[in-house]
Amino acid sequence: RLINWEPCYTADGIAEETARNIIEYFDRNPDSYSCSLSVNDSGNICQCDRCRAMNRNLPAGSESQSYYEWVAKVTELVKPKYPDRYFGLLNYWVTKEMPENVKLDSHVVPIVCEDLKFYVAPELDAKLEARLAQWDRIASTIGWWDYGFEGDYMVPAFYAHYLAAKLKQLYHRHNLRVYTDELHPGRYWKNAPQTYKIGRASCRERV
């Protein structure tokens, strides 16, 4: 059983094999409009010579260059038959760095995975804007994966009004079209009031 693995994105024929499987999936599921190209939640990136050479200008532990070049190739191969399908991916820890000389197809939607409340401070919000401005150059649309389940706070971290205003801003400035807030029941029960208030505030700040 394979666990905590990540494929080699520079392997011979991997983009072609991936595209072939995606096309077969869409053939069997004509009502499906999207496919995930996301990395696994492991961080064990390939360390072969070709991957290391391709990612040599990135910090250790990043595979953004090999990964996003693979994404671009796969979508290029699928698009002739299925030009209207979308591809989601996680702009996650091993793929959060900017690749060089890559432009993603307009139907590829990177989902930024970070806790949005970490950017409440104005100086940190400026860093967020700078980072998203970089992604605007290679992606037409973005999404956000938020972490509202955190249970390490003495009291619920309430940032509903910042979140509502920020999502509205990201919608207009950076083409944010997808938002997911990861929430879990159980020991994170104290986040329930926070979640309710966020929903109420967000509804009032409609885009």
PDB file of C-alpha atoms in Angstrom:
ATOM      1  CA  ARG A   1       0.000   0.000   0.000  1.00  0.00           C
ATOM      2  CA  LEU A   2       1.424   3.351  -1.064  1.00  0.00           C
ATOM      3  CA  ILE A   3       1.140   6.185   1.445  1.00  0.00           C
ATOM      4  CA  ASN A   4       2.767   9.606   1.716  1.00  0.00           C
ATOM      5  CA  TRP A   5       3.871   9.524  -1.902  1.00  0.00           C
ATOM      6  CA  GLU A   6       4.155  12.092  -4.671  1.00  0.00           C
ATOM      7  CA  PRO A   7       4.688  11.222  -8.346  1.00  0.00           C
ATOM      8  CA  CYS A   8       7.676  12.193 -10.444  1.00  0.00           C
ATOM      9  CA  TYR A   9       6.383  15.019 -12.620  1.00  0.00           C
ATOM     10  CA  THR A  10       9.339  14.790 -15.017  1.00  0.00           C
ATOM     11  CA  ALA A  11       8.982  11.055 -15.744  1.00  0.00           C
ATOM     12  CA  ASP A  12       8.897  10.141 -19.440  1.00  0.00           C
ATOM     13  CA  GLY A  13       5.311  10.061 -20.701  1.00  0.00           C
ATOM     14  CA  ILE A  14       3.684  11.041 -17.392  1.00  0.00           C
ATOM     15  CA  ALA A  15       1.790  14.007 -18.857  1.00  0.00           C
ATOM     16  CA  GLU A  16       0.553  11.908 -21.762  1.00  0.00           C
ATOM     17  CA  GLU A  17      -0.552   9.068 -19.479  1.00  0.00           C
ATOM     18  CA  THR A  18      -2.304  11.494 -17.142  1.00  0.00           C
ATOM     19  CA  ALA A  19      -4.118  13.155 -20.043  1.00  0.00           C
ATOM     20  CA  ARG A  20      -5.158   9.771 -21.433  1.00  0.00           C
ATOM     21  CA  ASN A  21      -6.720   8.782 -18.110  1.00  0.00           C
ATOM     22  CA  ILE A  22      -8.495  12.128 -17.741  1.00  0.00           C
ATOM     23  CA  ILE A  23      -9.949  11.872 -21.248  1.00  0.00           C
ATOM     24  CA  GLU A  24     -11.149   8.351 -20.494  1.00  0.00           C
ATOM     25  CA  TYR A  25     -12.770   9.628 -17.292  1.00  0.00           C
ATOM     26  CA  PHE A  26     -14.606  12.397 -19.134  1.00  0.00           C
ATOM     27  CA  ASP A  27     -15.639   9.909 -21.826  1.00  0.00           C
ATOM     28  CA  ARG A  28     -17.251   7.716 -19.157  1.00  0.00           C
ATOM     29  CA  ASN A  29     -18.668  10.679 -17.201  1.00  0.00           C
ATOM     30  CA  PRO A  30     -19.943  13.211 -19.739  1.00  0.00           C
ATOM     31  CA  ASP A  31     -21.704  15.262 -17.043  1.00  0.00           C
ATOM     32  CA  SER A  32     -18.465  15.880 -15.121  1.00  0.00           C
ATOM     33  CA  TYR A  33     -17.109  19.356 -15.691  1.00  0.00           C
ATOM     34  CA  SER A  34     -13.898  19.290 -13.661  1.00  0.00           C
ATOM     35  CA  CYS A  35     -10.927  17.182 -12.642  1.00  0.00           C
ATOM     36  CA  SER A  36      -8.445  17.570  -9.798  1.00  0.00           C
ATOM     37  CA  LEU A  37      -4.730  17.830 -10.564  1.00  0.00           C
ATOM     38  CA  SER A  38      -3.801  18.526  -6.957  1.00  0.00           C
ATOM     39  CA  VAL A  39      -0.689  17.350  -5.186  1.00  0.00           C
ATOM     40  CA  ASN A  40      -0.972  14.838  -2.359  1.00  0.00           C
ATOM     41  CA  ASP A  41      -0.971  15.882   1.280  1.00  0.00           C
ATOM     42  CA  SER A  42       2.452  14.410   2.030  1.00  0.00           C
ATOM     43  CA  GLY A  43       5.297  16.694   0.997  1.00  0.00           C
ATOM     44  CA  ASN A  44       7.470  13.775  -0.122  1.00  0.00           C
ATOM     45  CA  ILE A  45       8.479  15.280  -3.449  1.00  0.00           C
ATOM     46  CA  CYS A  46      10.477  13.405  -6.061  1.00  0.00           C
ATOM     47  CA  GLN A  47      14.254  13.725  -5.665  1.00  0.00           C
ATOM     48  CA  CYS A  48      15.351  12.263  -9.000  1.00  0.00           C
ATOM     49  CA  ASP A  49      18.058  14.112 -10.911  1.00  0.00           C
ATOM     50  CA  ARG A  50      15.630  15.619 -13.434  1.00  0.00           C
ATOM     51  CA  CYS A  51      13.213  16.889 -10.794  1.00  0.00           C
ATOM     52  CA  ARG A  52      16.016  18.340  -8.705  1.00  0.00           C
ATOM     53  CA  ALA A  53      17.480  20.057 -11.758  1.00  0.00           C
ATOM     54  CA  MET A  54      14.129  21.514 -12.807  1.00  0.00           C
ATOM     55  CA  ASN A  55      13.387  22.823  -9.288  1.00  0.00           C
ATOM     56  CA  ARG A  56      16.936  24.020  -8.606  1.00  0.00           C
ATOM     57  CA  ASN A  57      15.947  27.709  -8.372  1.00  0.00           C
ATOM     58  CA  LEU A  58      13.309  27.027  -5.720  1.00  0.00           C
ATOM     59  CA  PRO A  59      13.658  26.583  -1.955  1.00  0.00           C
ATOM     60  CA  ALA A  60      14.308  23.061  -0.701  1.00  0.00           C
ATOM     61  CA  GLY A  61      11.098  21.064  -0.506  1.00  0.00           C
ATOM     62  CA  SER A  62       9.390  22.854  -3.392  1.00  0.00           C
ATOM     63  CA  GLU A  63       8.439  21.194  -6.679  1.00  0.00           C
ATOM     64  CA  SER A  64       6.561  24.111  -8.227  1.00  0.00           C
ATOM     65  CA  GLN A  65       8.528  24.170 -11.477  1.00  0.00           C
ATOM     66  CA  SER A  66       8.167  20.481 -12.349  1.00  0.00           C
ATOM     67  CA  TYR A  67       4.590  20.394 -11.084  1.00  0.00           C
ATOM     68  CA  TYR A  68       3.196  23.435 -12.889  1.00  0.00           C
ATOM     69  CA  GLU A  69       4.938  22.505 -16.118  1.00  0.00           C
ATOM     70  CA  TRP A  70       3.240  19.103 -15.814  1.00  0.00           C
ATOM     71  CA  VAL A  71      -0.126  20.785 -15.178  1.00  0.00           C
ATOM     72  CA  ALA A  72       0.318  23.004 -18.235  1.00  0.00           C
ATOM     73  CA  LYS A  73       1.202  20.022 -20.440  1.00  0.00           C
ATOM     74  CA  VAL A  74      -1.663  17.848 -19.205  1.00  0.00           C
ATOM     75  CA  THR A  75      -4.288  20.541 -19.768  1.00  0.00           C
ATOM     76  CA  GLU A  76      -2.822  21.267 -23.197  1.00  0.00           C
ATOM     77  CA  LEU A  77      -3.290  17.600 -24.152  1.00  0.00           C
ATOM     78  CA  VAL A  78      -6.825  17.319 -22.773  1.00  0.00           C
ATOM     79  CA  LYS A  79      -8.162  20.611 -24.116  1.00  0.00           C
ATOM     80  CA  PRO A  80      -8.510  19.652 -27.820  1.00  0.00           C
ATOM     81  CA  LYS A  81     -11.182  17.075 -26.932  1.00  0.00           C
ATOM     82  CA  TYR A  82     -12.605  18.742 -23.821  1.00  0.00           C
ATOM     83  CA  PRO A  83     -12.080  22.514 -24.128  1.00  0.00           C
ATOM     84  CA  ASP A  84     -14.806  23.364 -21.612  1.00  0.00           C
ATOM     85  CA  ARG A  85     -13.572  21.332 -18.612  1.00  0.00           C
ATOM     86  CA  TYR A  86     -11.945  22.856 -15.530  1.00  0.00           C
ATOM     87  CA  PHE A  87      -8.953  21.686 -13.504  1.00  0.00           C
ATOM     88  CA  GLY A  88      -8.543  22.453  -9.826  1.00  0.00           C
ATOM     89  CA  LEU A  89      -5.291  22.227  -7.878  1.00  0.00           C
ATOM     90  CA  LEU A  90      -4.005  23.136  -4.444  1.00  0.00           C
ATOM     91  CA  ASN A  91      -1.456  25.921  -4.204  1.00  0.00           C
ATOM     92  CA  TYR A  92      -0.123  23.977  -1.249  1.00  0.00           C
ATOM     93  CA  TRP A  93       3.132  23.837   0.729  1.00  0.00           C
ATOM     94  CA  VAL A  94       5.225  22.066  -1.964  1.00  0.00           C
ATOM     95  CA  THR A  95       3.641  24.065  -4.812  1.00  0.00           C
ATOM     96  CA  LYS A  96       3.160  27.535  -3.297  1.00  0.00           C
ATOM     97  CA  GLU A  97       6.315  29.015  -4.849  1.00  0.00           C
ATOM     98  CA  MET A  98       6.057  30.797  -8.186  1.00  0.00           C
ATOM     99  CA  PRO A  99       7.258  28.768 -11.190  1.00  0.00           C
ATOM    100  CA  GLU A 100       9.273  30.431 -13.932  1.00  0.00           C
ATOM    101  CA  ASN A 101       7.964  30.966 -17.480  1.00  0.00           C
ATOM    102  CA  VAL A 102       4.678  29.125 -16.928  1.00  0.00           C
ATOM    103  CA  LYS A 103       1.242  30.397 -17.985  1.00  0.00           C
ATOM    104  CA  LEU A 104      -1.674  28.249 -16.900  1.00  0.00           C
ATOM    105  CA  ASP A 105      -4.712  27.688 -19.075  1.00  0.00           C
ATOM    106  CA  SER A 106      -7.702  29.845 -18.159  1.00  0.00           C
ATOM    107  CA  HIS A 107      -9.552  26.691 -17.051  1.00  0.00           C
ATOM    108  CA  VAL A 108      -6.944  25.864 -14.409  1.00  0.00           C
ATOM    109  CA  VAL A 109      -7.935  27.178 -10.970  1.00  0.00           C
ATOM    110  CA  PRO A 110      -5.202  27.226  -8.277  1.00  0.00           C
ATOM    111  CA  ILE A 111      -6.635  27.099  -4.759  1.00  0.00           C
ATOM    112  CA  VAL A 112      -4.495  29.028  -2.255  1.00  0.00           C
ATOM    113  CA  CYS A 113      -4.316  27.024   0.993  1.00  0.00           C
ATOM    114  CA  GLU A 114      -3.715  29.366   3.918  1.00  0.00           C
ATOM    115  CA  ASP A 115      -5.408  30.629   7.044  1.00  0.00           C
ATOM    116  CA  LEU A 116      -6.832  33.954   5.900  1.00  0.00           C
ATOM    117  CA  LYS A 117      -7.039  35.393   9.404  1.00  0.00           C
ATOM    118  CA  PHE A 118      -3.238  35.451   9.533  1.00  0.00           C
ATOM    119  CA  TYR A 119      -3.405  38.448   7.178  1.00  0.00           C
ATOM    120  CA  VAL A 120      -5.604  40.688   9.314  1.00  0.00           C
ATOM    121  CA  ALA A 121      -2.611  42.905  10.217  1.00  0.00           C
ATOM    122  CA  PRO A 122      -2.146  45.592   7.522  1.00  0.00           C
ATOM    123  CA  GLU A 123       1.552  44.828   6.974  1.00  0.00           C
ATOM    124  CA  LEU A 124       0.771  41.153   6.391  1.00  0.00           C
ATOM    125  CA  ASP A 125      -2.192  41.978   4.178  1.00  0.00           C
ATOM    126  CA  ALA A 126       0.217  43.894   1.932  1.00  0.00           C
ATOM    127  CA  LYS A 127       2.357  40.759   1.594  1.00  0.00           C
ATOM    128  CA  LEU A 128      -0.728  38.788   0.623  1.00  0.00           C
ATOM    129  CA  GLU A 129      -1.590  41.312  -2.067  1.00  0.00           C
ATOM    130  CA  ALA A 130       1.938  41.114  -3.465  1.00  0.00           C
ATOM    131  CA  ARG A 131       1.811  37.334  -3.588  1.00  0.00           C
ATOM    132  CA  LEU A 132      -1.566  37.210  -5.318  1.00  0.00           C
ATOM    133  CA  ALA A 133      -0.422  39.824  -7.819  1.00  0.00           C
ATOM    134  CA  GLN A 134       2.249  37.314  -8.863  1.00  0.00           C
ATOM    135  CA  TRP A 135      -0.347  34.590  -9.369  1.00  0.00           C
ATOM    136  CA  ASP A 136      -2.487  36.949 -11.426  1.00  0.00           C
ATOM    137  CA  ARG A 137       0.242  36.790 -14.062  1.00  0.00           C
ATOM    138  CA  ILE A 138      -0.022  33.031 -14.551  1.00  0.00           C
ATOM    139  CA  ALA A 139      -3.630  32.178 -13.587  1.00  0.00           C
ATOM    140  CA  SER A 140      -6.897  33.733 -14.752  1.00  0.00           C
ATOM    141  CA  THR A 141      -8.899  32.553 -11.729  1.00  0.00           C
ATOM    142  CA  ILE A 142      -7.997  31.592  -8.158  1.00  0.00           C
ATOM    143  CA  GLY A 143      -9.689  30.032  -5.158  1.00  0.00           C
ATOM    144  CA  TRP A 144      -9.023  30.014  -1.425  1.00  0.00           C
ATOM    145  CA  TRP A 145      -8.923  27.127   1.057  1.00  0.00           C
ATOM    146  CA  ASP A 146      -9.351  28.601   4.518  1.00  0.00           C
ATOM    147  CA  TYR A 147      -8.741  26.940   7.899  1.00  0.00           C
ATOM    148  CA  GLY A 148     -11.571  27.837  10.227  1.00  0.00           C
ATOM    149  CA  PHE A 149     -11.289  24.663  12.311  1.00  0.00           C
ATOM    150  CA  GLU A 150      -8.278  25.698  14.396  1.00  0.00           C
ATOM    151  CA  GLY A 151      -8.840  24.757  18.027  1.00  0.00           C
ATOM    152  CA  ASP A 152      -5.680  26.176  19.581  1.00  0.00           C
ATOM    153  CA  TYR A 153      -7.223  29.485  20.608  1.00  0.00           C
ATOM    154  CA  MET A 154      -8.414  30.160  24.156  1.00  0.00           C
ATOM    155  CA  VAL A 155     -11.497  31.776  22.635  1.00  0.00           C
ATOM    156  CA  PRO A 156     -12.713  31.487  19.038  1.00  0.00           C
ATOM    157  CA  ALA A 157     -10.707  33.688  16.673  1.00  0.00           C
ATOM    158  CA  PHE A 158     -13.386  35.978  15.297  1.00  0.00           C
ATOM    159  CA  TYR A 159     -12.552  37.797  12.082  1.00  0.00           C
ATOM    160  CA  ALA A 160     -15.854  37.690  10.213  1.00  0.00           C
ATOM    161  CA  HIS A 161     -15.920  41.317   9.075  1.00  0.00           C
ATOM    162  CA  TYR A 162     -12.345  41.172   7.807  1.00  0.00           C
ATOM    163  CA  LEU A 163     -13.122  37.918   5.987  1.00  0.00           C
ATOM    164  CA  ALA A 164     -16.264  39.276   4.363  1.00  0.00           C
ATOM    165  CA  ALA A 165     -14.545  42.449   3.195  1.00  0.00           C
ATOM    166  CA  LYS A 166     -11.434  40.579   2.063  1.00  0.00           C
ATOM    167  CA  LEU A 167     -13.366  38.023   0.019  1.00  0.00           C
ATOM    168  CA  LYS A 168     -15.181  40.859  -1.707  1.00  0.00           C
ATOM    169  CA  GLN A 169     -11.849  42.524  -2.434  1.00  0.00           C
ATOM    170  CA  LEU A 170     -10.280  39.298  -3.730  1.00  0.00           C
ATOM    171  CA  TYR A 171     -13.298  38.754  -5.974  1.00  0.00           C
ATOM    172  CA  HIS A 172     -12.748  42.061  -7.737  1.00  0.00           C
ATOM    173  CA  ARG A 173      -8.951  42.348  -7.615  1.00  0.00           C
ATOM    174  CA  HIS A 174      -7.780  38.786  -8.157  1.00  0.00           C
ATOM    175  CA  ASN A 175     -10.696  36.908  -9.758  1.00  0.00           C
ATOM    176  CA  LEU A 176     -11.359  34.780  -6.676  1.00  0.00           C
ATOM    177  CA  ARG A 177     -14.260  32.528  -7.612  1.00  0.00           C
ATOM    178  CA  VAL A 178     -13.959  29.612  -5.158  1.00  0.00           C
ATOM    179  CA  TYR A 179     -13.898  29.722  -1.354  1.00  0.00           C
ATOM    180  CA  THR A 180     -13.768  26.754   1.026  1.00  0.00           C
ATOM    181  CA  ASP A 181     -13.547  26.966   4.808  1.00  0.00           C
ATOM    182  CA  GLU A 182     -12.300  23.708   6.327  1.00  0.00           C
ATOM    183  CA  LEU A 183     -14.336  22.995   9.443  1.00  0.00           C
ATOM    184  CA  HIS A 184     -14.589  19.909  11.626  1.00  0.00           C
ATOM    185  CA  PRO A 185     -16.963  18.971  14.447  1.00  0.00           C
ATOM    186  CA  GLY A 186     -15.821  17.246  17.631  1.00  0.00           C
ATOM    187  CA  ARG A 187     -13.085  18.911  19.627  1.00  0.00           C
ATOM    188  CA  TYR A 188     -13.419  22.108  17.577  1.00  0.00           C
ATOM    189  CA  TRP A 189     -16.948  22.665  18.905  1.00  0.00           C
ATOM    190  CA  LYS A 190     -16.046  26.126  20.177  1.00  0.00           C
ATOM    191  CA  ASN A 191     -15.662  27.309  16.567  1.00  0.00           C
ATOM    192  CA  ALA A 192     -19.422  26.904  16.035  1.00  0.00           C
ATOM    193  CA  PRO A 193     -20.326  30.486  17.098  1.00  0.00           C
ATOM    194  CA  GLN A 194     -17.457  31.818  14.971  1.00  0.00           C
ATOM    195  CA  THR A 195     -18.709  29.903  11.937  1.00  0.00           C
ATOM    196  CA  TYR A 196     -22.242  31.182  12.413  1.00  0.00           C
ATOM    197  CA  LYS A 197     -21.075  34.791  12.709  1.00  0.00           C
ATOM    198  CA  ILE A 198     -18.799  34.461   9.678  1.00  0.00           C
ATOM    199  CA  GLY A 199     -21.697  33.194   7.623  1.00  0.00           C
ATOM    200  CA  ARG A 200     -23.942  36.027   8.762  1.00  0.00           C
ATOM    201  CA  ALA A 201     -21.319  38.700   8.101  1.00  0.00           C
ATOM    202  CA  SER A 202     -20.390  37.215   4.725  1.00  0.00           C
ATOM    203  CA  CYS A 203     -24.039  37.218   3.615  1.00  0.00           C
ATOM    204  CA  ARG A 204     -24.306  40.900   4.473  1.00  0.00           C
ATOM    205  CA  GLU A 205     -21.179  41.685   2.404  1.00  0.00           C
ATOM    206  CA  ARG A 206     -22.401  40.190  -0.856  1.00  0.00           C
ATOM    207  CA  VAL A 207     -20.034  40.546  -3.798  1.00  0.00           C
TER     208      VAL A 207
END
